[in-house]
Structure formats: structure tokens, C-alpha cells
mmCIF file of C-alpha atoms and ligand atoms in Angstrom:
data_model
loop_
_atom_site.group_PDB
_atom_site.id
_atom_site.type_symbol
_atom_site.label_atom_id
_atom_site.label_comp_id
_atom_site.label_asym_id
_atom_site.label_seq_id
_atom_site.Cartn_x
_atom_site.Cartn_y
_atom_site.Cartn_z
ATOM 1 C CA MET A 1101 50.148 9.447 -19.487
ATOM 2 C CA ASN A 1102 53.404 8.623 -17.591
ATOM 3 C CA GLU A 1103 54.299 5.223 -16.125
ATOM 4 C CA ASN A 1104 52.802 4.748 -12.648
ATOM 5 C CA TYR A 1105 50.549 7.751 -13.109
ATOM 6 C CA PHE A 1106 47.728 7.877 -10.563
ATOM 7 C CA VAL A 1107 44.644 9.973 -9.993
ATOM 8 C CA LYS A 1108 43.210 10.470 -6.511
ATOM 9 C CA THR A 1109 39.489 11.200 -6.479
ATOM 10 C CA HIS A 1110 36.842 11.244 -3.783
ATOM 11 C CA ALA A 1111 33.149 10.449 -3.873
ATOM 12 C CA LEU A 1112 31.579 12.048 -0.786
ATOM 13 C CA GLY A 1113 34.843 11.663 1.137
ATOM 14 C CA ASN A 1114 35.341 8.027 0.102
ATOM 15 C CA GLU A 1115 38.677 8.298 -1.731
ATOM 16 C CA TYR A 1116 40.298 6.038 -4.289
ATOM 17 C CA LEU A 1117 43.530 5.979 -6.279
ATOM 18 C CA VAL A 1118 43.053 5.037 -9.924
ATOM 19 C CA PHE A 1119 45.817 3.303 -11.915
ATOM 20 C CA ASN A 1120 45.926 2.022 -15.472
ATOM 21 C CA GLU A 1121 47.322 -1.542 -15.536
ATOM 22 C CA GLU A 1122 48.923 -0.871 -18.926
ATOM 23 C CA LYS A 1123 50.913 1.987 -17.410
ATOM 24 C CA THR A 1124 52.134 0.453 -14.142
ATOM 25 C CA ASN A 1125 55.497 -1.281 -13.772
ATOM 26 C CA PHE A 1126 54.979 -2.780 -10.313
ATOM 27 C CA LYS A 1127 52.926 -5.768 -9.143
ATOM 28 C CA LEU A 1128 49.788 -4.836 -7.246
ATOM 29 C CA THR A 1129 50.421 -7.420 -4.524
ATOM 30 C CA GLN A 1130 48.560 -7.354 -1.191
ATOM 31 C CA LYS A 1131 51.661 -5.795 0.415
ATOM 32 C CA ALA A 1132 51.971 -3.152 -2.338
ATOM 33 C CA ILE A 1133 48.291 -2.186 -1.968
ATOM 34 C CA GLN A 1134 48.618 -1.868 1.820
ATOM 35 C CA ARG A 1135 51.730 0.296 1.406
ATOM 36 C CA ILE A 1136 50.232 2.620 -1.259
ATOM 37 C CA CYS A 1137 47.002 3.066 0.749
ATOM 38 C CA ASN A 1138 48.911 3.860 3.962
ATOM 39 C CA VAL A 1139 48.983 7.599 4.587
ATOM 40 C CA ASN A 1140 52.424 7.554 6.280
ATOM 41 C CA PHE A 1141 54.345 5.178 3.999
ATOM 42 C CA GLY A 1142 52.323 5.656 0.806
ATOM 43 C CA ILE A 1143 49.762 8.093 -0.573
ATOM 44 C CA GLY A 1144 46.835 7.142 1.652
ATOM 45 C CA SER A 1145 43.492 5.920 0.305
ATOM 46 C CA ASP A 1146 40.296 3.982 1.014
ATOM 47 C CA GLY A 1147 41.234 1.695 -1.868
ATOM 48 C CA ILE A 1148 42.712 1.238 -5.338
ATOM 49 C CA LEU A 1149 40.926 1.062 -8.695
ATOM 50 C CA LEU A 1150 42.758 -0.612 -11.560
ATOM 51 C CA LYS A 1151 41.734 -0.125 -15.196
ATOM 52 C CA VAL A 1152 42.056 -3.483 -16.942
ATOM 53 C CA PRO A 1153 40.992 -4.768 -20.387
ATOM 54 C CA SER A 1154 37.529 -6.324 -20.779
ATOM 55 C CA ASN A 1155 36.082 -8.369 -23.623
ATOM 56 C CA LYS A 1156 32.545 -8.201 -22.222
ATOM 57 C CA ALA A 1157 32.143 -4.461 -21.533
ATOM 58 C CA ASP A 1158 33.628 -1.170 -22.745
ATOM 59 C CA PHE A 1159 36.063 -1.095 -19.804
ATOM 60 C CA GLY A 1160 37.263 -3.450 -17.082
ATOM 61 C CA LEU A 1161 37.765 -2.529 -13.439
ATOM 62 C CA ARG A 1162 39.397 -4.322 -10.495
ATOM 63 C CA ILE A 1163 38.740 -2.920 -7.015
ATOM 64 C CA PHE A 1164 41.051 -3.363 -4.029
ATOM 65 C CA ASN A 1165 40.457 -2.574 -0.358
ATOM 66 C CA PRO A 1166 43.281 -0.955 1.650
ATOM 67 C CA ASP A 1167 43.975 -4.279 3.429
ATOM 68 C CA GLY A 1168 44.873 -5.700 0.003
ATOM 69 C CA SER A 1169 41.711 -7.810 -0.462
ATOM 70 C CA GLU A 1170 39.803 -7.574 -3.729
ATOM 71 C CA ALA A 1171 36.160 -6.411 -3.733
ATOM 72 C CA GLU A 1172 33.599 -7.522 -6.289
ATOM 73 C CA LYS A 1173 32.045 -4.064 -6.550
ATOM 74 C CA SER A 1174 32.228 -0.510 -5.212
ATOM 75 C CA GLY A 1175 29.614 2.143 -5.909
ATOM 76 C CA ASN A 1176 31.803 5.152 -5.174
ATOM 77 C CA GLY A 1177 34.703 3.336 -6.834
ATOM 78 C CA LEU A 1178 32.615 2.894 -9.990
ATOM 79 C CA ARG A 1179 31.629 6.565 -10.185
ATOM 80 C CA ILE A 1180 35.261 7.579 -9.573
ATOM 81 C CA PHE A 1181 36.442 5.152 -12.278
ATOM 82 C CA CYS A 1182 33.834 6.450 -14.748
ATOM 83 C CA LYS A 1183 34.970 10.033 -14.107
ATOM 84 C CA TYR A 1184 38.569 8.930 -14.825
ATOM 85 C CA ILE A 1185 37.471 7.197 -18.054
ATOM 86 C CA TYR A 1186 35.634 10.313 -19.263
ATOM 87 C CA ASP A 1187 38.026 13.017 -17.977
ATOM 88 C CA TYR A 1188 41.135 11.299 -19.401
ATOM 89 C CA GLY A 1189 39.531 10.783 -22.825
ATOM 90 C CA PHE A 1190 39.293 6.963 -22.867
ATOM 91 C CA THR A 1191 35.854 7.649 -24.364
ATOM 92 C CA TYR A 1192 33.891 10.661 -25.563
ATOM 93 C CA ASN A 1193 30.607 8.851 -24.972
ATOM 94 C CA LYS A 1194 28.577 9.824 -21.945
ATOM 95 C CA GLU A 1195 27.211 6.304 -21.590
ATOM 96 C CA PHE A 1196 29.373 3.181 -21.351
ATOM 97 C CA SER A 1197 29.616 -0.183 -19.607
ATOM 98 C CA VAL A 1198 32.114 -1.413 -17.019
ATOM 99 C CA GLU A 1199 32.900 -5.021 -16.092
ATOM 100 C CA THR A 1200 33.618 -5.689 -12.402
ATOM 101 C CA LYS A 1201 34.009 -9.005 -10.567
ATOM 102 C CA GLY A 1202 30.486 -8.341 -9.226
ATOM 103 C CA GLY A 1203 28.914 -7.971 -12.692
ATOM 104 C CA ILE A 1204 28.654 -5.561 -15.623
ATOM 105 C CA VAL A 1205 27.172 -2.138 -14.923
ATOM 106 C CA LYS A 1206 25.983 0.698 -17.161
ATOM 107 C CA ALA A 1207 27.162 4.212 -16.358
ATOM 108 C CA LYS A 1208 25.944 7.609 -17.501
ATOM 109 C CA ILE A 1209 27.670 10.979 -17.072
ATOM 110 C CA ILE A 1210 24.811 13.225 -15.918
ATOM 111 C CA GLU A 1211 26.588 16.545 -15.306
ATOM 112 C CA ILE A 1212 29.847 17.950 -16.639
ATOM 113 C CA SER A 1213 31.584 20.971 -15.109
ATOM 114 C CA ASN A 1214 34.541 22.664 -16.855
ATOM 115 C CA GLY A 1215 34.822 19.657 -19.164
ATOM 116 C CA LYS A 1216 35.061 17.166 -16.278
ATOM 117 C CA ALA A 1217 32.453 14.633 -15.163
ATOM 118 C CA LYS A 1218 30.804 15.719 -11.920
ATOM 119 C CA ILE A 1219 27.578 13.785 -11.411
ATOM 120 C CA ILE A 1220 27.383 10.164 -12.513
ATOM 121 C CA SER A 1221 24.633 7.525 -12.466
ATOM 122 C CA VAL A 1222 25.364 3.816 -12.398
ATOM 123 C CA GLU A 1223 22.856 1.007 -12.964
ATOM 124 C CA MET A 1224 24.271 -1.293 -10.307
ATOM 125 C CA GLY A 1225 22.365 -4.486 -11.170
ATOM 126 C CA LYS A 1226 19.885 -6.381 -9.009
ATOM 127 C CA ALA A 1227 19.802 -6.534 -5.219
ATOM 128 C CA ASN A 1228 20.002 -10.233 -4.273
ATOM 129 C CA PHE A 1229 18.572 -11.368 -0.915
ATOM 130 C CA HIS A 1230 19.393 -15.080 -1.339
ATOM 131 C CA SER A 1231 21.403 -15.937 1.769
ATOM 132 C CA LYS A 1232 23.704 -18.536 0.131
ATOM 133 C CA GLU A 1233 24.509 -16.231 -2.777
ATOM 134 C CA ILE A 1234 25.381 -13.211 -0.580
ATOM 135 C CA PRO A 1235 27.014 -15.409 0.929
ATOM 136 C CA THR A 1236 25.989 -16.122 4.537
ATOM 137 C CA ARG A 1237 25.940 -19.353 6.556
ATOM 138 C CA PHE A 1238 22.334 -18.794 7.730
ATOM 139 C CA THR A 1239 20.114 -21.745 6.781
ATOM 140 C CA LYS A 1240 17.087 -19.567 5.925
ATOM 141 C CA THR A 1241 16.663 -18.581 2.274
ATOM 142 C CA GLU A 1242 16.759 -14.875 3.181
ATOM 143 C CA VAL A 1243 18.375 -13.140 6.160
ATOM 144 C CA ILE A 1244 15.816 -10.455 6.974
ATOM 145 C CA GLY A 1245 15.340 -9.556 10.648
ATOM 146 C CA GLU A 1246 17.536 -12.424 11.924
ATOM 147 C CA LYS A 1247 19.235 -12.220 15.326
ATOM 148 C CA LEU A 1248 23.030 -12.026 15.555
ATOM 149 C CA ASN A 1249 24.762 -11.939 18.938
ATOM 150 C CA ILE A 1250 28.022 -10.026 19.074
ATOM 151 C CA GLN A 1251 29.564 -9.937 22.546
ATOM 152 C CA ASP A 1252 27.077 -8.014 24.768
ATOM 153 C CA LYS A 1253 24.842 -6.947 21.837
ATOM 154 C CA GLU A 1254 21.974 -8.675 20.077
ATOM 155 C CA TYR A 1255 21.575 -7.222 16.596
ATOM 156 C CA GLU A 1256 18.681 -7.743 14.173
ATOM 157 C CA ILE A 1257 20.377 -8.065 10.819
ATOM 158 C CA ASN A 1258 19.307 -7.901 7.164
ATOM 159 C CA CYS A 1259 21.653 -9.232 4.489
ATOM 160 C CA VAL A 1260 21.805 -8.437 0.781
ATOM 161 C CA SER A 1261 24.269 -8.564 -2.096
ATOM 162 C CA VAL A 1262 24.479 -5.748 -4.621
ATOM 163 C CA GLY A 1263 27.452 -7.489 -6.239
ATOM 164 C CA ASN A 1264 29.279 -7.412 -2.895
ATOM 165 C CA PRO A 1265 27.929 -8.545 0.506
ATOM 166 C CA HIS A 1266 26.195 -6.283 3.052
ATOM 167 C CA CYS A 1267 24.688 -6.573 6.535
ATOM 168 C CA VAL A 1268 22.212 -3.787 7.339
ATOM 169 C CA ILE A 1269 21.154 -3.079 10.947
ATOM 170 C CA LEU A 1270 18.234 -0.724 11.569
ATOM 171 C CA LYS A 1271 18.747 1.672 14.485
ATOM 172 C CA LYS A 1272 16.676 4.351 16.223
ATOM 173 C CA GLU A 1273 19.856 6.398 16.807
ATOM 174 C CA LEU A 1274 23.236 6.157 15.053
ATOM 175 C CA ASN A 1275 26.389 5.945 17.133
ATOM 176 C CA ILE A 1276 29.841 6.243 15.497
ATOM 177 C CA ASP A 1277 31.628 4.723 18.517
ATOM 178 C CA GLU A 1278 29.354 1.672 18.346
ATOM 179 C CA ILE A 1279 29.964 0.975 14.642
ATOM 180 C CA LYS A 1280 33.714 1.466 15.191
ATOM 181 C CA GLN A 1281 33.615 -0.994 18.116
ATOM 182 C CA TYR A 1282 31.334 -3.692 16.641
ATOM 183 C CA GLY A 1283 31.806 -3.189 12.864
ATOM 184 C CA HIS A 1284 34.908 -5.347 12.620
ATOM 185 C CA LEU A 1285 33.361 -8.078 14.807
ATOM 186 C CA ILE A 1286 30.306 -8.258 12.532
ATOM 187 C CA GLU A 1287 32.485 -8.053 9.366
ATOM 188 C CA THR A 1288 34.535 -11.078 10.440
ATOM 189 C CA ASN A 1289 31.739 -13.116 12.100
ATOM 190 C CA ASN A 1290 31.670 -16.808 11.206
ATOM 191 C CA TYR A 1291 28.224 -16.425 9.582
ATOM 192 C CA PHE A 1292 29.914 -14.509 6.729
ATOM 193 C CA PRO A 1293 32.406 -16.723 4.849
ATOM 194 C CA ASN A 1294 33.665 -13.831 2.644
ATOM 195 C CA ARG A 1295 33.390 -11.243 5.478
ATOM 196 C CA ILE A 1296 30.773 -8.515 5.012
ATOM 197 C CA ASN A 1297 30.221 -4.742 4.788
ATOM 198 C CA VAL A 1298 28.177 -3.386 7.709
ATOM 199 C CA GLN A 1299 25.729 -0.483 7.887
ATOM 200 C CA PHE A 1300 23.760 1.069 10.749
ATOM 201 C CA ALA A 1301 20.690 2.745 9.231
ATOM 202 C CA LYS A 1302 18.121 5.177 10.614
ATOM 203 C CA VAL A 1303 14.966 5.740 8.568
ATOM 204 C CA LEU A 1304 14.078 9.460 8.417
ATOM 205 C CA SER A 1305 11.030 9.263 6.119
ATOM 206 C CA ARG A 1306 9.684 7.197 3.179
ATOM 207 C CA SER A 1307 12.343 8.874 1.010
ATOM 208 C CA GLU A 1308 15.318 9.465 3.315
ATOM 209 C CA ALA A 1309 17.633 7.470 5.553
ATOM 210 C CA GLU A 1310 20.842 8.234 7.399
ATOM 211 C CA ILE A 1311 23.589 5.638 7.620
ATOM 212 C CA LEU A 1312 26.992 4.858 9.137
ATOM 213 C CA ILE A 1313 29.319 2.466 7.380
ATOM 214 C CA TRP A 1314 31.906 -0.107 8.350
ATOM 215 C CA GLU A 1315 33.530 -1.390 5.160
ATOM 216 C CA ARG A 1316 34.972 -4.842 4.722
ATOM 217 C CA GLY A 1317 38.743 -4.476 4.318
ATOM 218 C CA ALA A 1318 38.687 -0.725 4.916
ATOM 219 C CA GLY A 1319 36.969 0.027 8.264
ATOM 220 C CA PHE A 1320 34.957 3.166 8.999
ATOM 221 C CA THR A 1321 34.489 5.294 5.865
ATOM 222 C CA LEU A 1322 32.660 8.576 5.268
ATOM 223 C CA ALA A 1323 30.512 7.170 2.448
ATOM 224 C CA SER A 1324 29.899 4.027 0.423
ATOM 225 C CA GLY A 1325 27.928 3.597 -2.784
ATOM 226 C CA THR A 1326 27.182 -0.106 -2.500
ATOM 227 C CA SER A 1327 26.284 0.393 1.194
ATOM 228 C CA SER A 1328 23.746 3.035 0.129
ATOM 229 C CA CYS A 1329 22.296 0.623 -2.473
ATOM 230 C CA ALA A 1330 22.196 -2.183 0.125
ATOM 231 C CA VAL A 1331 20.437 -0.058 2.762
ATOM 232 C CA ALA A 1332 17.882 1.314 0.279
ATOM 233 C CA SER A 1333 17.160 -2.248 -0.950
ATOM 234 C CA VAL A 1334 16.663 -3.600 2.589
ATOM 235 C CA LEU A 1335 14.431 -0.671 3.549
ATOM 236 C CA ARG A 1336 12.386 -1.182 0.374
ATOM 237 C CA LYS A 1337 12.149 -4.934 1.084
ATOM 238 C CA ARG A 1338 10.813 -4.110 4.557
ATOM 239 C CA ASN A 1339 8.432 -1.549 3.005
ATOM 240 C CA LEU A 1340 9.884 1.303 5.071
ATOM 241 C CA VAL A 1341 10.657 3.496 2.032
ATOM 242 C CA ASP A 1342 9.368 4.116 -1.505
ATOM 243 C CA ASN A 1343 11.314 3.560 -4.740
ATOM 244 C CA GLU A 1344 13.533 6.662 -4.500
ATOM 245 C CA VAL A 1345 15.645 7.086 -1.378
ATOM 246 C CA LYS A 1346 18.148 9.766 -0.445
ATOM 247 C CA ILE A 1347 20.907 8.152 1.643
ATOM 248 C CA LYS A 1348 22.691 10.586 3.960
ATOM 249 C CA MET A 1349 26.218 9.681 5.108
ATOM 250 C CA PRO A 1350 28.871 11.625 7.049
ATOM 251 C CA GLY A 1351 30.568 12.524 3.702
ATOM 252 C CA GLY A 1352 27.436 13.467 1.734
ATOM 253 C CA GLU A 1353 24.318 12.145 -0.002
ATOM 254 C CA LEU A 1354 23.467 9.676 -2.751
ATOM 255 C CA LEU A 1355 20.192 9.138 -4.577
ATOM 256 C CA ILE A 1356 19.213 5.470 -4.869
ATOM 257 C CA GLU A 1357 16.357 4.289 -7.104
ATOM 258 C CA ILE A 1358 14.976 0.770 -6.768
ATOM 259 C CA GLU A 1359 12.791 -0.733 -9.482
ATOM 260 C CA ASP A 1360 10.121 -3.311 -8.671
ATOM 261 C CA ASN A 1361 12.372 -6.062 -10.128
ATOM 262 C CA TRP A 1362 15.157 -4.992 -7.673
ATOM 263 C CA ASN A 1363 17.321 -3.222 -10.249
ATOM 264 C CA VAL A 1364 19.210 -0.543 -8.345
ATOM 265 C CA LYS A 1365 20.444 2.791 -9.701
ATOM 266 C CA MET A 1366 22.809 5.136 -7.859
ATOM 267 C CA THR A 1367 23.461 8.818 -8.655
ATOM 268 C CA GLY A 1368 25.986 11.127 -7.024
ATOM 269 C CA GLU A 1369 28.948 13.480 -7.198
ATOM 270 C CA VAL A 1370 32.662 12.803 -7.694
ATOM 271 C CA ARG A 1371 35.563 15.263 -7.432
ATOM 272 C CA GLN A 1372 39.245 14.854 -8.218
ATOM 273 C CA ILE A 1373 41.747 15.596 -5.425
ATOM 274 C CA ALA A 1374 45.130 15.200 -7.132
ATOM 275 C CA ALA A 1375 47.060 13.438 -9.859
ATOM 276 C CA GLY A 1376 50.716 12.463 -10.014
ATOM 277 C CA THR A 1377 53.320 9.772 -10.430
ATOM 278 C CA LEU A 1378 54.602 7.293 -7.848
ATOM 279 C CA SER A 1379 58.250 8.009 -7.034
ATOM 280 C CA ASP A 1380 61.041 5.676 -8.178
ATOM 281 C CA GLU A 1381 61.888 5.095 -4.510
ATOM 282 C CA LEU A 1382 58.371 3.892 -3.710
ATOM 283 C CA ILE A 1383 58.386 1.639 -6.815
ATOM 284 C CA GLU A 1384 61.754 0.218 -5.674
ATOM 285 C CA ASP A 1385 60.213 -0.627 -2.271
ATOM 286 C CA LEU A 1386 57.046 -2.078 -3.859
ATOM 287 C CA ASN A 1387 59.107 -4.365 -6.099
ATOM 288 C CA LYS A 1388 61.286 -5.699 -3.215
HETATM 289 N N1 LIG B 2494 33.524 2.052 -0.856
HETATM 290 C C1 LIG B 2494 32.826 1.129 -1.621
HETATM 291 C C2 LIG B 2494 32.810 -0.308 -1.251
HETATM 292 C C3 LIG B 2494 34.209 -0.914 -1.466
HETATM 293 C C4 LIG B 2494 34.256 -2.387 -1.383
HETATM 294 C C5 LIG B 2494 33.918 -2.932 -0.039
HETATM 295 N N2 LIG B 2494 34.810 -2.504 0.999
HETATM 296 C C6 LIG B 2494 33.907 -4.460 -0.110
HETATM 297 O O1 LIG B 2494 34.902 -5.112 0.292
HETATM 298 O O2 LIG B 2494 32.916 -5.012 -0.595
HETATM 299 C C7 LIG B 2494 31.513 1.641 -2.187
HETATM 300 O O3 LIG B 2494 31.410 2.857 -2.371
HETATM 301 O O4 LIG B 2494 30.648 0.844 -2.539
#
């Protein structure tokens, strides 16, 4: 593998660039991340995944949003990273563990096509509804069905952490313009000290829901794994769905399974887009 080699992979239209820390000769500063993720001045991406060493799990992963902030966890990012680990021969095992800032997860390659991982399951850990641990500044122990006023809107919000923080709003109808207008205002509201990922969710049946996503540090995205886990957990908490929920997003579908002890499992597809090497000119600019 060359220096500064990258792989670009999408999970339901949520795309990430994967780098191996051992093979990069530039500093992944906030400015460098913003530049690489910019489609005009860089490659363009919804975020960066960095393979790092771990002494607690088989592999270590750091996850960066396109604004340069670091996320504790990413569901699509994890499946993309696991595909990279398997496809590039870092392991021949179909089951392995990954350490993220948001906890250690167990991954399983479920389907292989032409020697490459295609469908991957990740045991994402437990959904946590404790408001201080999410974190939120609400005084109640759990933020389920609480009112939040944003400009002219009064939203009923439900907050949960699945390693990273989420604010789920149940809607009768989903409106892309509305999430694009209010997503950032909710993300950066004073109630959320670490900002928050936002989802609008419409329940379709006891086993299906449709969602729109506004990601912390990334904005509107076509799909999000942790958002799907967060929505399924909130819907289960409110007894609106059963233990297995198909989450439909603009970029595709994920299957989320929730155990009675709140362990969450996510299963879905990942496909590589491209692989290559950053140019010397870009590296020169990144190192300035
Ligand atoms: N796309 C991701 C979530 C990435 C991290 C998120 N923006 C955050 O800051 O927590 C996913 O698939 O889960």
C-alpha cells in the first residue's frame, strides 16, 4: 500500500475516505480534514476514517466529520472500515472487534461478493437514554417527549446515545426543506453541550420507519448508521415498533435489531467507489 493511499467507500450514499495512519505523511488537522472532504479543493466526502493501533480490540478507528470535528462513533463509518479491513487483508477472519472513542464493537462480515465484503453486521453496544450521559442539559433523567422551541417551531424531542448523541423527532410527514432549515439550529442548541445529530422519523409499521438525517459536523446526509440505531431505539422505547426495524433513508435501508437489554445490532450494505493516492501538491498544501 502506497503512502497516502485512500479508499473511498459508500454505505447507502453516506461516503467516507479511509486512511491508514501508518501510511500517511501529513497531519490530519481540522484544516486538512476540511480540505480533503471538500469536493472542489479536495476529494469530497461525508467524513474521514483513520485506521489506528488499538491495544483493547483487533483494530482501532478514529472518525472525523467534514468540519474537522471528531465523532465518537459512526455506523456507516464502521461498516465501511470493516470492509476495508477485510478487503485489504488486514485479517482473514470474518469476525473481529474495533475500538472507537464511543466504545468497542463487534463486527461480522455476512456476505462476500467477488472476494469483497458486501453486507456487514455490527453489534453497536447499548442505547443509553440517560440525559447527562448523552449529554444534554435537560434536568430530567431521560429526554423522551420533551418540548424544544426552535424559532417558530415547537418540537417534541427524544434523546439517546448509541456511542454518539442523537435527537429524534417523530413526524407525521417528512420534509427535507424543514430538516435542512432547522437541523443546524437543533444541532447547535444550547441544550446540547457536544452538539447533536438530528433525525426526523415517520413510523410506517411495527417493523418499518422512514427517516431524514441532519448529521452533527456534516449536515444533511443520505444515510446514517448511528441515526438508524438511535431512531429504532427511541421507537422501541416508546413501544411504537418491535425488536427488528427496517430503517428507510434517502440512500437506502438498514436493518436494526434491539435486544431487551438495549443492545443494538445494525446490518447493511457497503460498496467501494474508488481508491487512489493523494497528490504531492495536495500534501504540500495540507502540510503548510
Ligand atoms: N454517518 C455516521 C455518523 C457520523 C458521526 C456523526 N456525524 C457525529 O458527529 O456523531 C453514521 O453512519 O452513523
